[in-house]
Amino acid sequence: MNVAVIGGGMAGMEFVRHAYKLPVEITLIEPKPVMVCQALLPELLSGKVDEDSLCADIGEFCCKTGVEFVRDRAKCIENGLVITEKGKQVEYDLVVLAVGAETNYYGIEGAERTHNVNTLEATLKTKKALNKAEDVIVVGSGITGVEVALELAEMGFNVRLVECMDRILPTFSPKVSNFVYNIMKKEGIDVRTSSAVFKVEKDGVVTNRGKIFGDMVIWCAGLKPSKFVEYLDIPKEKGWIKVDEFLRAGRAFAIGDCAFVKIDEKIATKTALEAEMQAKHVAENIKRFLKGERLARYRIRSSIDKPIAMIMLAKNRAILVYKGVTVFRPMRLIYKIKKLAIERFLRSFI
Ligand SMILES: Cc1cc2nc3c(=O)[nH]c(=O)nc-3n(C[C@H](O)[C@H](O)[C@H](O)COP(=O)(O)OP(=O)(O)OC[C@H]3O[C@@H](n4cnc5c(N)ncnc54)[C@H](O)[C@@H]3O)c2cc1C
C-alpha cells in the first residue's frame, strides 16, 4: 500500500516516525529541508536557542527510515495522485494531510506587512528587523503573543501587547490570565486589552481605542487554513479539514493544525501535543486496517475547554496548565521540563 504524507511538520514527521515500520511504502511531500519545533521560535527571536537546536533534518530521517522524500509543495490531489508545484505526481492508496496552518490577518489593512514568528524563515526575518527597533507592538495575546512579548521585554525592548478581548490569554482561565498579566506588568510591558486593531500603519497600529505607536509590529493574532486546504474537495468546518472520530476526512486522514477535531463535544487545540497524539493514532489505525481490524476512536488530550499547555514566561520560567489545574511554581523547573521534552522530541528524529 502506498501512503502519501503531505506536510513534514510536527504531525507529518511524527506520523512517519510511527508508521515507517509498517508494511507500507511512504512518500513524504514537504517543501522545507527541516522540521521545525515552533515552540522554540520565541526563544530563537531572543537568541537563547540557535537554528540547529530547534530543527530536525527531514532528508536524513527519511533516508534512515526508508521513506521517499519529495522536497516540494503539494498543489492538489486528484484521482489518487498528489500533484506537486514542480509537476511531480505521487501515486497513493491512502493520503495523510498534515499541512499545518497559515497566519490569519483577518483582512486587516496593512497587517500582511507585519512580522511574525510562525515559521523559521519568518522568525529569522523578524529577528533581523528587531535590530532597527526600540518600540515593538505585539498583536494577539495567545501563548505565542505572550511568549514573544516577554522575550522581547527581557531583551530590553519597549513592548506593547495589544489584545481585542478583555484579558490576555483569553482561551485560558482568568486565574492564568491574571498571573501572567502581573508578570507582564512587572517586566514593564504595556498591555492594552479590549483594543481591536483595524489598521496597521508604518508607525503603529490603529485600534478602536486610538493609535498605538511603535517601530515594528509582530503579528501573533491567529491562524487560518492554508490555500491548499481551501482547494481540497473534502469535508470542512470553518475552512479546516473536518475529521471523524477516527481522524478520517472522506478518503483521507488529517492530523495536526490543519484538522478540525471534534469528538464528544470536545474540540482539540492546535498544539504540538495534539499533533503528536493524532499522528501516532493514525499510524496505529493504519496498522489495524492492514490487519483487518476495526479502526480505533481518537481521544482528545488537549481540548479548547480543558487545554494542556506549558507557557514560557522568559527568564527561564514557565507555567503548566493541565486541563482544569494550573501549576504556577516552581517556574524554573517547569521551564526545564518543557525544554527537556522538546529536546527529547527532536532527538527522536536523529
Ligand atoms: C511560535 C509558536 C509557538 C508555539 N508554541 C507551542 C507550544 O509551546 N506548545 C504547543 O503544544 N504548541 C505550540 N505551538 C503550536 C505547534 O507548533 C503546532 O500545533 C504544531 O507545529 C502543529 O504541527 P503541524 O504538523 O500540524 O503543523 P506544522 O508544524 O506547521 O507543519 C506543517 C508543515 O506542512 C508543510 N506544508 C504546508 N503546506 C504544504 C503543502 N501544500 N505541501 C507540502 N507541505 C506543506 C509546511 O511547510 C510545514 O512544514 C506553537 C506554534 C507557534 C507558531
mmCIF file of C-alpha atoms and ligand atoms in Angstrom:
data_model
loop_
_atom_site.group_PDB
_atom_site.id
_atom_site.type_symbol
_atom_site.label_atom_id
_atom_site.label_comp_id
_atom_site.label_asym_id
_atom_site.label_seq_id
_atom_site.Cartn_x
_atom_site.Cartn_y
_atom_site.Cartn_z
ATOM 1 C CA MET A 1 0.000 0.000 0.000
ATOM 2 C CA ASN A 2 1.298 3.479 -0.921
ATOM 3 C CA VAL A 3 0.860 6.145 1.734
ATOM 4 C CA ALA A 4 1.438 9.790 0.800
ATOM 5 C CA VAL A 5 2.035 12.218 3.660
ATOM 6 C CA ILE A 6 1.572 15.881 2.787
ATOM 7 C CA GLY A 7 3.462 18.139 5.198
ATOM 8 C CA GLY A 8 6.610 17.348 7.153
ATOM 9 C CA GLY A 9 5.972 19.463 10.237
ATOM 10 C CA MET A 10 5.430 18.017 13.685
ATOM 11 C CA ALA A 11 2.363 15.974 12.735
ATOM 12 C CA GLY A 12 3.672 14.656 9.404
ATOM 13 C CA MET A 13 7.102 13.711 10.754
ATOM 14 C CA GLU A 14 5.656 12.151 13.895
ATOM 15 C CA PHE A 15 3.326 10.099 11.682
ATOM 16 C CA VAL A 16 6.316 8.900 9.647
ATOM 17 C CA ARG A 17 8.200 8.002 12.847
ATOM 18 C CA HIS A 18 5.332 5.779 13.964
ATOM 19 C CA ALA A 19 4.415 4.347 10.568
ATOM 20 C CA TYR A 20 7.709 3.619 8.801
ATOM 21 C CA LYS A 21 7.945 0.093 10.191
ATOM 22 C CA LEU A 22 4.513 -0.850 8.828
ATOM 23 C CA PRO A 23 4.373 -2.853 5.582
ATOM 24 C CA VAL A 24 3.591 0.256 3.516
ATOM 25 C CA GLU A 25 5.536 2.486 1.102
ATOM 26 C CA ILE A 26 5.603 6.021 2.473
ATOM 27 C CA THR A 27 6.268 9.184 0.465
ATOM 28 C CA LEU A 28 6.614 12.437 2.392
ATOM 29 C CA ILE A 29 5.942 15.633 0.465
ATOM 30 C CA GLU A 30 7.324 18.775 2.101
ATOM 31 C CA PRO A 31 8.998 21.841 0.575
ATOM 32 C CA LYS A 32 11.320 22.534 3.518
ATOM 33 C CA PRO A 33 14.504 20.612 4.346
ATOM 34 C CA VAL A 34 13.879 20.622 8.106
ATOM 35 C CA MET A 35 11.103 20.039 10.590
ATOM 36 C CA VAL A 36 10.850 22.998 12.953
ATOM 37 C CA CYS A 37 9.822 22.849 16.588
ATOM 38 C CA GLN A 38 7.780 26.040 16.647
ATOM 39 C CA ALA A 39 7.546 26.157 20.433
ATOM 40 C CA LEU A 40 11.148 27.416 20.479
ATOM 41 C CA LEU A 41 10.686 30.184 17.916
ATOM 42 C CA PRO A 42 10.120 32.913 20.554
ATOM 43 C CA GLU A 43 13.480 31.909 22.082
ATOM 44 C CA LEU A 44 15.116 31.955 18.654
ATOM 45 C CA LEU A 45 13.984 35.560 18.449
ATOM 46 C CA SER A 46 15.797 36.415 21.666
ATOM 47 C CA GLY A 47 18.858 34.331 20.755
ATOM 48 C CA LYS A 48 18.500 31.853 23.626
ATOM 49 C CA VAL A 49 18.480 28.999 21.134
ATOM 50 C CA ASP A 50 20.004 28.742 17.688
ATOM 51 C CA GLU A 51 18.511 27.386 14.467
ATOM 52 C CA ASP A 52 20.134 23.961 14.805
ATOM 53 C CA SER A 53 18.654 23.279 18.210
ATOM 54 C CA LEU A 54 15.066 23.555 17.018
ATOM 55 C CA CYS A 55 15.213 21.666 13.726
ATOM 56 C CA ALA A 56 15.410 18.065 12.574
ATOM 57 C CA ASP A 57 16.754 17.183 9.112
ATOM 58 C CA ILE A 58 13.901 15.635 7.099
ATOM 59 C CA GLY A 59 16.082 14.186 4.307
ATOM 60 C CA GLU A 60 18.353 12.357 6.766
ATOM 61 C CA PHE A 61 15.405 10.988 8.735
ATOM 62 C CA CYS A 62 13.654 9.770 5.581
ATOM 63 C CA CYS A 63 16.868 8.168 4.338
ATOM 64 C CA LYS A 64 17.293 6.339 7.656
ATOM 65 C CA THR A 65 13.703 5.126 7.717
ATOM 66 C CA GLY A 66 13.392 4.161 4.041
ATOM 67 C CA VAL A 67 10.791 6.837 3.320
ATOM 68 C CA GLU A 68 10.805 8.653 -0.012
ATOM 69 C CA PHE A 69 11.176 12.401 0.468
ATOM 70 C CA VAL A 70 9.754 14.642 -2.240
ATOM 71 C CA ARG A 71 11.032 18.120 -1.466
ATOM 72 C CA ASP A 72 8.214 20.103 -2.993
ATOM 73 C CA ARG A 73 4.887 21.682 -2.136
ATOM 74 C CA ALA A 74 1.719 19.740 -2.928
ATOM 75 C CA LYS A 75 -0.514 21.711 -5.284
ATOM 76 C CA CYS A 76 -3.564 19.452 -5.344
ATOM 77 C CA ILE A 77 -4.771 15.884 -5.020
ATOM 78 C CA GLU A 78 -6.615 14.291 -7.915
ATOM 79 C CA ASN A 79 -7.709 10.715 -8.657
ATOM 80 C CA GLY A 80 -5.245 9.002 -6.311
ATOM 81 C CA LEU A 81 -2.378 11.332 -7.194
ATOM 82 C CA VAL A 82 -0.685 14.132 -5.280
ATOM 83 C CA ILE A 83 0.488 16.710 -7.793
ATOM 84 C CA THR A 84 3.290 18.977 -6.631
ATOM 85 C CA GLU A 85 4.120 22.512 -7.721
ATOM 86 C CA LYS A 86 7.115 21.286 -9.743
ATOM 87 C CA GLY A 87 4.831 18.819 -11.533
ATOM 88 C CA LYS A 88 5.795 15.591 -9.740
ATOM 89 C CA GLN A 89 2.962 13.073 -9.403
ATOM 90 C CA VAL A 90 2.860 10.826 -6.340
ATOM 91 C CA GLU A 91 0.525 7.853 -6.519
ATOM 92 C CA TYR A 92 -1.185 6.847 -3.305
ATOM 93 C CA ASP A 93 -3.721 4.414 -1.889
ATOM 94 C CA LEU A 94 -4.010 6.467 1.279
ATOM 95 C CA VAL A 95 -3.176 10.108 1.955
ATOM 96 C CA VAL A 96 -2.365 11.747 5.301
ATOM 97 C CA LEU A 97 -2.894 15.507 5.322
ATOM 98 C CA ALA A 98 -0.603 17.358 7.736
ATOM 99 C CA VAL A 99 -0.149 20.774 6.139
ATOM 100 C CA GLY A 100 -0.437 22.932 9.270
ATOM 101 C CA ALA A 101 -1.924 26.418 9.143
ATOM 102 C CA GLU A 102 -1.177 29.939 7.918
ATOM 103 C CA THR A 103 -1.098 33.322 9.604
ATOM 104 C CA ASN A 104 -4.532 34.909 9.765
ATOM 105 C CA TYR A 105 -4.597 38.641 9.079
ATOM 106 C CA TYR A 106 -8.419 38.785 9.118
ATOM 107 C CA GLY A 107 -8.298 41.082 6.072
ATOM 108 C CA ILE A 108 -6.989 43.943 8.249
ATOM 109 C CA GLU A 109 -5.406 46.704 6.178
ATOM 110 C CA GLY A 110 -1.616 46.657 6.358
ATOM 111 C CA ALA A 111 -1.466 43.524 8.541
ATOM 112 C CA GLU A 112 0.207 41.441 5.830
ATOM 113 C CA ARG A 113 3.232 43.743 6.031
ATOM 114 C CA THR A 114 3.812 42.953 9.721
ATOM 115 C CA HIS A 115 6.317 40.457 11.088
ATOM 116 C CA ASN A 116 5.523 37.104 12.700
ATOM 117 C CA VAL A 117 7.119 34.062 14.312
ATOM 118 C CA ASN A 118 5.002 31.335 12.749
ATOM 119 C CA THR A 119 7.814 29.781 10.713
ATOM 120 C CA LEU A 120 11.594 29.580 10.980
ATOM 121 C CA GLU A 121 12.047 31.884 7.983
ATOM 122 C CA ALA A 122 9.591 34.458 9.340
ATOM 123 C CA THR A 123 11.236 34.398 12.773
ATOM 124 C CA LEU A 124 14.719 34.953 11.320
ATOM 125 C CA LYS A 125 13.337 37.899 9.335
ATOM 126 C CA THR A 126 11.656 39.293 12.445
ATOM 127 C CA LYS A 127 14.879 38.890 14.426
ATOM 128 C CA LYS A 128 16.779 40.879 11.817
ATOM 129 C CA ALA A 129 14.161 43.632 11.798
ATOM 130 C CA LEU A 130 14.477 43.952 15.589
ATOM 131 C CA ASN A 131 17.988 45.388 15.050
ATOM 132 C CA LYS A 132 16.389 48.645 13.902
ATOM 133 C CA ALA A 133 13.593 48.796 16.506
ATOM 134 C CA GLU A 134 13.102 50.080 20.035
ATOM 135 C CA ASP A 135 9.330 50.096 20.479
ATOM 136 C CA VAL A 136 7.679 46.861 19.444
ATOM 137 C CA ILE A 137 3.963 46.165 19.184
ATOM 138 C CA VAL A 138 2.853 42.550 19.594
ATOM 139 C CA VAL A 139 -0.673 41.912 18.331
ATOM 140 C CA GLY A 140 -2.508 38.983 19.927
ATOM 141 C CA SER A 141 -2.072 37.599 23.419
ATOM 142 C CA GLY A 142 -2.450 33.872 22.961
ATOM 143 C CA ILE A 143 0.515 31.736 24.028
ATOM 144 C CA THR A 144 2.686 32.926 21.126
ATOM 145 C CA GLY A 145 1.984 36.624 21.709
ATOM 146 C CA VAL A 146 2.640 36.340 25.434
ATOM 147 C CA GLU A 147 5.875 34.402 24.950
ATOM 148 C CA VAL A 148 7.147 36.804 22.281
ATOM 149 C CA ALA A 149 6.265 39.892 24.343
ATOM 150 C CA LEU A 150 8.100 38.577 27.416
ATOM 151 C CA GLU A 151 11.185 37.510 25.442
ATOM 152 C CA LEU A 152 11.359 40.995 23.911
ATOM 153 C CA ALA A 153 10.926 42.675 27.288
ATOM 154 C CA GLU A 154 13.797 40.583 28.656
ATOM 155 C CA MET A 155 15.911 41.789 25.721
ATOM 156 C CA GLY A 156 15.222 45.397 26.714
ATOM 157 C CA PHE A 157 12.639 46.438 24.105
ATOM 158 C CA ASN A 158 9.693 48.646 24.965
ATOM 159 C CA VAL A 159 6.819 46.255 24.342
ATOM 160 C CA ARG A 160 3.150 46.970 23.798
ATOM 161 C CA LEU A 161 0.882 43.944 23.752
ATOM 162 C CA VAL A 162 -2.462 44.521 22.033
ATOM 163 C CA GLU A 163 -5.427 42.206 22.573
ATOM 164 C CA CYS A 164 -9.006 42.624 21.369
ATOM 165 C CA MET A 165 -10.528 40.586 24.214
ATOM 166 C CA ASP A 166 -10.846 41.974 27.751
ATOM 167 C CA ARG A 167 -7.947 39.888 29.127
ATOM 168 C CA ILE A 168 -4.735 38.312 27.895
ATOM 169 C CA LEU A 169 -4.622 34.543 27.215
ATOM 170 C CA PRO A 170 -8.404 34.644 26.709
ATOM 171 C CA THR A 171 -8.698 30.916 25.999
ATOM 172 C CA PHE A 172 -7.322 30.117 29.471
ATOM 173 C CA SER A 173 -8.902 30.655 32.893
ATOM 174 C CA PRO A 174 -8.960 34.187 34.395
ATOM 175 C CA LYS A 175 -6.557 32.888 37.067
ATOM 176 C CA VAL A 176 -3.940 32.098 34.415
ATOM 177 C CA SER A 177 -4.581 35.438 32.665
ATOM 178 C CA ASN A 178 -4.132 37.393 35.908
ATOM 179 C CA PHE A 179 -0.983 35.567 36.890
ATOM 180 C CA VAL A 180 0.669 36.194 33.524
ATOM 181 C CA TYR A 181 -0.662 39.772 33.378
ATOM 182 C CA ASN A 182 1.059 40.556 36.696
ATOM 183 C CA ILE A 183 4.346 39.157 35.396
ATOM 184 C CA MET A 184 3.994 41.273 32.262
ATOM 185 C CA LYS A 185 3.386 44.419 34.272
ATOM 186 C CA LYS A 186 6.475 43.672 36.383
ATOM 187 C CA GLU A 187 8.507 43.296 33.211
ATOM 188 C CA GLY A 188 7.306 46.700 32.041
ATOM 189 C CA ILE A 189 5.062 45.517 29.209
ATOM 190 C CA ASP A 190 2.289 47.918 28.269
ATOM 191 C CA VAL A 191 -0.749 45.629 27.981
ATOM 192 C CA ARG A 192 -3.697 47.017 26.007
ATOM 193 C CA THR A 193 -6.739 44.774 26.258
ATOM 194 C CA SER A 194 -10.163 45.411 24.657
ATOM 195 C CA SER A 195 -8.232 47.002 21.783
ATOM 196 C CA ALA A 196 -9.116 45.671 18.359
ATOM 197 C CA VAL A 197 -6.626 46.521 15.609
ATOM 198 C CA PHE A 198 -8.333 47.611 12.411
ATOM 199 C CA LYS A 199 -5.399 49.086 10.513
ATOM 200 C CA VAL A 200 -1.627 48.713 10.540
ATOM 201 C CA GLU A 201 0.398 51.761 9.574
ATOM 202 C CA LYS A 202 4.158 52.377 9.196
ATOM 203 C CA ASP A 203 4.443 53.852 12.691
ATOM 204 C CA GLY A 204 1.980 51.693 14.586
ATOM 205 C CA VAL A 205 -1.496 50.213 14.726
ATOM 206 C CA VAL A 206 -4.900 51.878 14.756
ATOM 207 C CA THR A 207 -7.347 50.364 17.229
ATOM 208 C CA ASN A 208 -10.904 51.093 18.363
ATOM 209 C CA ARG A 209 -9.266 52.905 21.311
ATOM 210 C CA GLY A 210 -6.938 55.044 19.260
ATOM 211 C CA LYS A 211 -3.494 54.711 17.726
ATOM 212 C CA ILE A 212 -0.656 52.790 19.356
ATOM 213 C CA PHE A 213 2.775 53.851 18.132
ATOM 214 C CA GLY A 214 5.724 51.535 17.545
ATOM 215 C CA ASP A 215 8.682 50.890 15.212
ATOM 216 C CA MET A 216 7.553 47.422 14.233
ATOM 217 C CA VAL A 217 4.581 45.104 14.630
ATOM 218 C CA ILE A 218 4.738 41.368 15.326
ATOM 219 C CA TRP A 219 1.502 39.634 14.396
ATOM 220 C CA CYS A 220 0.549 36.785 16.756
ATOM 221 C CA ALA A 221 -3.189 37.086 16.311
ATOM 222 C CA GLY A 222 -4.273 33.811 14.850
ATOM 223 C CA LEU A 223 -4.193 31.070 12.279
ATOM 224 C CA LYS A 224 -6.256 30.129 9.265
ATOM 225 C CA PRO A 225 -6.389 27.128 6.934
ATOM 226 C CA SER A 226 -3.857 27.141 4.108
ATOM 227 C CA LYS A 227 -4.703 27.763 0.457
ATOM 228 C CA PHE A 228 -4.012 24.081 -0.234
ATOM 229 C CA VAL A 229 -6.768 23.096 2.216
ATOM 230 C CA GLU A 230 -9.099 25.699 0.740
ATOM 231 C CA TYR A 231 -8.944 23.947 -2.640
ATOM 232 C CA LEU A 232 -9.429 20.401 -1.286
ATOM 233 C CA ASP A 233 -12.770 18.849 -2.030
ATOM 234 C CA ILE A 234 -13.310 17.217 1.392
ATOM 235 C CA PRO A 235 -15.463 17.906 4.484
ATOM 236 C CA LYS A 236 -14.617 21.228 6.199
ATOM 237 C CA GLU A 237 -15.541 23.111 9.352
ATOM 238 C CA LYS A 238 -14.804 26.851 9.298
ATOM 239 C CA GLY A 239 -12.356 26.075 6.492
ATOM 240 C CA TRP A 240 -10.407 23.448 8.484
ATOM 241 C CA ILE A 241 -10.442 19.785 7.451
ATOM 242 C CA LYS A 242 -13.262 18.152 9.374
ATOM 243 C CA VAL A 243 -12.352 14.675 10.590
ATOM 244 C CA ASP A 244 -14.445 11.946 12.194
ATOM 245 C CA GLU A 245 -13.621 10.141 15.444
ATOM 246 C CA PHE A 246 -11.071 8.017 13.549
ATOM 247 C CA LEU A 247 -9.380 11.180 12.190
ATOM 248 C CA ARG A 248 -10.649 10.442 8.676
ATOM 249 C CA ALA A 249 -11.791 13.134 6.284
ATOM 250 C CA GLY A 250 -13.528 11.418 3.425
ATOM 251 C CA ARG A 251 -10.930 9.037 1.993
ATOM 252 C CA ALA A 252 -8.012 10.833 3.653
ATOM 253 C CA PHE A 253 -6.695 11.173 7.203
ATOM 254 C CA ALA A 254 -5.980 14.658 8.547
ATOM 255 C CA ILE A 255 -3.821 15.478 11.569
ATOM 256 C CA GLY A 256 -2.335 18.457 13.392
ATOM 257 C CA ASP A 257 -3.209 22.109 12.901
ATOM 258 C CA CYS A 258 -4.975 21.603 9.545
ATOM 259 C CA ALA A 259 -7.600 19.333 11.120
ATOM 260 C CA PHE A 260 -10.787 20.269 12.931
ATOM 261 C CA VAL A 261 -11.142 17.515 15.521
ATOM 262 C CA LYS A 262 -14.437 17.482 17.414
ATOM 263 C CA ILE A 263 -15.298 14.340 19.337
ATOM 264 C CA ASP A 264 -17.953 14.011 22.054
ATOM 265 C CA GLU A 265 -18.496 17.795 22.027
ATOM 266 C CA LYS A 266 -14.791 18.456 22.706
ATOM 267 C CA ILE A 267 -12.653 20.358 20.203
ATOM 268 C CA ALA A 268 -8.924 19.632 20.032
ATOM 269 C CA THR A 269 -6.488 22.522 20.466
ATOM 270 C CA LYS A 270 -3.989 23.266 17.715
ATOM 271 C CA THR A 271 -0.939 22.285 19.714
ATOM 272 C CA ALA A 272 2.159 20.126 19.403
ATOM 273 C CA LEU A 273 0.749 17.629 21.888
ATOM 274 C CA GLU A 274 -2.399 17.119 19.821
ATOM 275 C CA ALA A 275 -0.384 16.952 16.574
ATOM 276 C CA GLU A 276 1.814 14.223 18.068
ATOM 277 C CA MET A 277 -1.068 12.211 19.516
ATOM 278 C CA GLN A 278 -3.122 12.410 16.326
ATOM 279 C CA ALA A 279 -0.114 11.349 14.225
ATOM 280 C CA LYS A 280 0.514 8.326 16.430
ATOM 281 C CA HIS A 281 -3.167 7.425 16.367
ATOM 282 C CA VAL A 282 -3.412 7.481 12.573
ATOM 283 C CA ALA A 283 -0.314 5.256 12.302
ATOM 284 C CA GLU A 284 -1.989 2.826 14.718
ATOM 285 C CA ASN A 285 -5.240 2.931 12.769
ATOM 286 C CA ILE A 286 -3.415 2.114 9.538
ATOM 287 C CA LYS A 287 -1.825 -0.843 11.314
ATOM 288 C CA ARG A 288 -5.304 -2.001 12.398
ATOM 289 C CA PHE A 289 -6.619 -1.540 8.878
ATOM 290 C CA LEU A 290 -3.783 -3.665 7.462
ATOM 291 C CA LYS A 291 -4.599 -6.403 9.973
ATOM 292 C CA GLY A 292 -8.277 -6.258 9.036
ATOM 293 C CA GLU A 293 -9.226 -4.892 12.478
ATOM 294 C CA ARG A 294 -11.721 -2.134 13.255
ATOM 295 C CA LEU A 295 -10.327 1.394 13.490
ATOM 296 C CA ALA A 296 -9.972 2.884 16.991
ATOM 297 C CA ARG A 297 -11.645 6.131 18.050
ATOM 298 C CA TYR A 298 -9.333 9.026 18.825
ATOM 299 C CA ARG A 299 -9.303 10.527 22.328
ATOM 300 C CA ILE A 300 -8.616 14.267 22.528
ATOM 301 C CA ARG A 301 -5.989 15.091 25.194
ATOM 302 C CA SER A 302 -5.930 18.875 24.995
ATOM 303 C CA SER A 303 -9.335 20.390 24.243
ATOM 304 C CA ILE A 304 -10.300 24.041 23.991
ATOM 305 C CA ASP A 305 -12.279 23.885 27.244
ATOM 306 C CA LYS A 306 -9.563 21.910 29.070
ATOM 307 C CA PRO A 307 -6.242 22.719 27.414
ATOM 308 C CA ILE A 308 -2.844 21.292 28.232
ATOM 309 C CA ALA A 309 -0.037 23.806 27.750
ATOM 310 C CA MET A 310 3.296 24.919 29.099
ATOM 311 C CA ILE A 311 3.529 28.676 28.711
ATOM 312 C CA MET A 312 7.053 30.111 28.712
ATOM 313 C CA LEU A 313 7.403 33.429 30.518
ATOM 314 C CA ALA A 314 11.022 34.374 29.627
ATOM 315 C CA LYS A 315 13.870 34.418 32.174
ATOM 316 C CA ASN A 316 13.824 30.589 32.165
ATOM 317 C CA ARG A 317 10.302 30.467 33.597
ATOM 318 C CA ALA A 318 7.174 28.599 32.570
ATOM 319 C CA ILE A 319 3.825 27.564 33.996
ATOM 320 C CA LEU A 320 1.860 24.410 33.307
ATOM 321 C CA VAL A 321 -1.827 24.359 32.513
ATOM 322 C CA TYR A 322 -3.133 20.844 32.749
ATOM 323 C CA LYS A 323 -6.821 20.635 31.946
ATOM 324 C CA GLY A 324 -8.534 22.403 34.895
ATOM 325 C CA VAL A 325 -5.386 22.695 37.031
ATOM 326 C CA THR A 326 -2.598 25.259 36.761
ATOM 327 C CA VAL A 327 0.832 24.695 38.244
ATOM 328 C CA PHE A 328 2.359 28.127 38.812
ATOM 329 C CA ARG A 329 5.521 27.021 40.593
ATOM 330 C CA PRO A 330 8.383 26.237 40.559
ATOM 331 C CA MET A 331 8.547 28.138 37.271
ATOM 332 C CA ARG A 332 12.190 27.304 36.533
ATOM 333 C CA LEU A 333 11.573 23.600 36.955
ATOM 334 C CA ILE A 334 8.510 23.708 34.672
ATOM 335 C CA TYR A 335 10.611 25.565 32.099
ATOM 336 C CA LYS A 336 13.346 22.904 32.343
ATOM 337 C CA ILE A 337 10.786 20.119 31.893
ATOM 338 C CA LYS A 338 9.403 21.801 28.783
ATOM 339 C CA LYS A 339 12.878 22.226 27.285
ATOM 340 C CA LEU A 340 13.741 18.593 28.055
ATOM 341 C CA ALA A 341 10.506 17.386 26.446
ATOM 342 C CA ILE A 342 11.311 19.373 23.278
ATOM 343 C CA GLU A 343 14.908 18.084 23.196
ATOM 344 C CA ARG A 344 13.665 14.530 23.572
ATOM 345 C CA PHE A 345 11.125 15.013 20.803
ATOM 346 C CA LEU A 346 13.749 16.391 18.419
ATOM 347 C CA ARG A 347 16.252 13.654 19.319
ATOM 348 C CA SER A 348 13.724 11.023 18.236
ATOM 349 C CA PHE A 349 14.322 12.161 14.631
ATOM 350 C CA ILE A 350 18.107 11.731 14.681
HETATM 351 C C1 LIG B 1 5.552 30.488 17.708
HETATM 352 C C2 LIG B 1 4.798 29.229 18.035
HETATM 353 C C3 LIG B 1 4.924 28.691 19.302
HETATM 354 C C4 LIG B 1 4.243 27.515 19.627
HETATM 355 N N1 LIG B 1 4.382 27.016 20.894
HETATM 356 C C5 LIG B 1 3.759 25.873 21.197
HETATM 357 C C6 LIG B 1 3.921 25.298 22.479
HETATM 358 O O1 LIG B 1 4.646 25.843 23.321
HETATM 359 N N2 LIG B 1 3.276 24.143 22.747
HETATM 360 C C7 LIG B 1 2.482 23.529 21.830
HETATM 361 O O2 LIG B 1 1.933 22.456 22.123
HETATM 362 N N3 LIG B 1 2.295 24.047 20.606
HETATM 363 C C8 LIG B 1 2.924 25.190 20.272
HETATM 364 N N4 LIG B 1 2.740 25.722 19.028
HETATM 365 C C9 LIG B 1 1.844 25.043 18.086
HETATM 366 C C10 LIG B 1 2.536 23.851 17.437
HETATM 367 O O3 LIG B 1 3.818 24.205 16.993
HETATM 368 C C11 LIG B 1 1.676 23.343 16.292
HETATM 369 O O4 LIG B 1 0.416 22.983 16.816
HETATM 370 C C12 LIG B 1 2.311 22.162 15.573
HETATM 371 O O5 LIG B 1 3.512 22.538 14.967
HETATM 372 C C13 LIG B 1 1.350 21.605 14.538
HETATM 373 O O6 LIG B 1 2.002 20.680 13.736
HETATM 374 P P1 LIG B 1 1.578 20.509 12.192
HETATM 375 O O7 LIG B 1 2.458 19.440 11.653
HETATM 376 O O8 LIG B 1 0.125 20.381 12.095
HETATM 377 O O9 LIG B 1 1.949 21.898 11.535
HETATM 378 P P2 LIG B 1 3.409 22.458 11.230
HETATM 379 O O10 LIG B 1 4.365 22.028 12.267
HETATM 380 O O11 LIG B 1 3.218 23.905 10.987
HETATM 381 O O12 LIG B 1 3.819 21.734 9.880
HETATM 382 C C14 LIG B 1 3.106 21.867 8.680
HETATM 383 C C15 LIG B 1 4.059 21.525 7.549
HETATM 384 O O13 LIG B 1 3.331 21.396 6.347
HETATM 385 C C16 LIG B 1 4.083 21.950 5.305
HETATM 386 N N5 LIG B 1 3.165 22.288 4.218
HETATM 387 C C17 LIG B 1 2.243 23.272 4.185
HETATM 388 N N6 LIG B 1 1.585 23.252 3.016
HETATM 389 C C18 LIG B 1 2.097 22.246 2.294
HETATM 390 C C19 LIG B 1 1.838 21.717 1.002
HETATM 391 N N7 LIG B 1 0.900 22.259 0.207
HETATM 392 N N8 LIG B 1 2.575 20.666 0.567
HETATM 393 C C20 LIG B 1 3.525 20.096 1.368
HETATM 394 N N9 LIG B 1 3.811 20.563 2.604
HETATM 395 C C21 LIG B 1 3.110 21.610 3.052
HETATM 396 C C22 LIG B 1 4.784 23.136 5.931
HETATM 397 O O14 LIG B 1 5.949 23.512 5.180
HETATM 398 C C23 LIG B 1 5.125 22.597 7.318
HETATM 399 O O15 LIG B 1 6.394 22.023 7.366
HETATM 400 C C24 LIG B 1 3.415 26.894 18.666
HETATM 401 C C25 LIG B 1 3.288 27.442 17.389
HETATM 402 C C26 LIG B 1 3.978 28.590 17.062
HETATM 403 C C27 LIG B 1 3.864 29.179 15.683
#
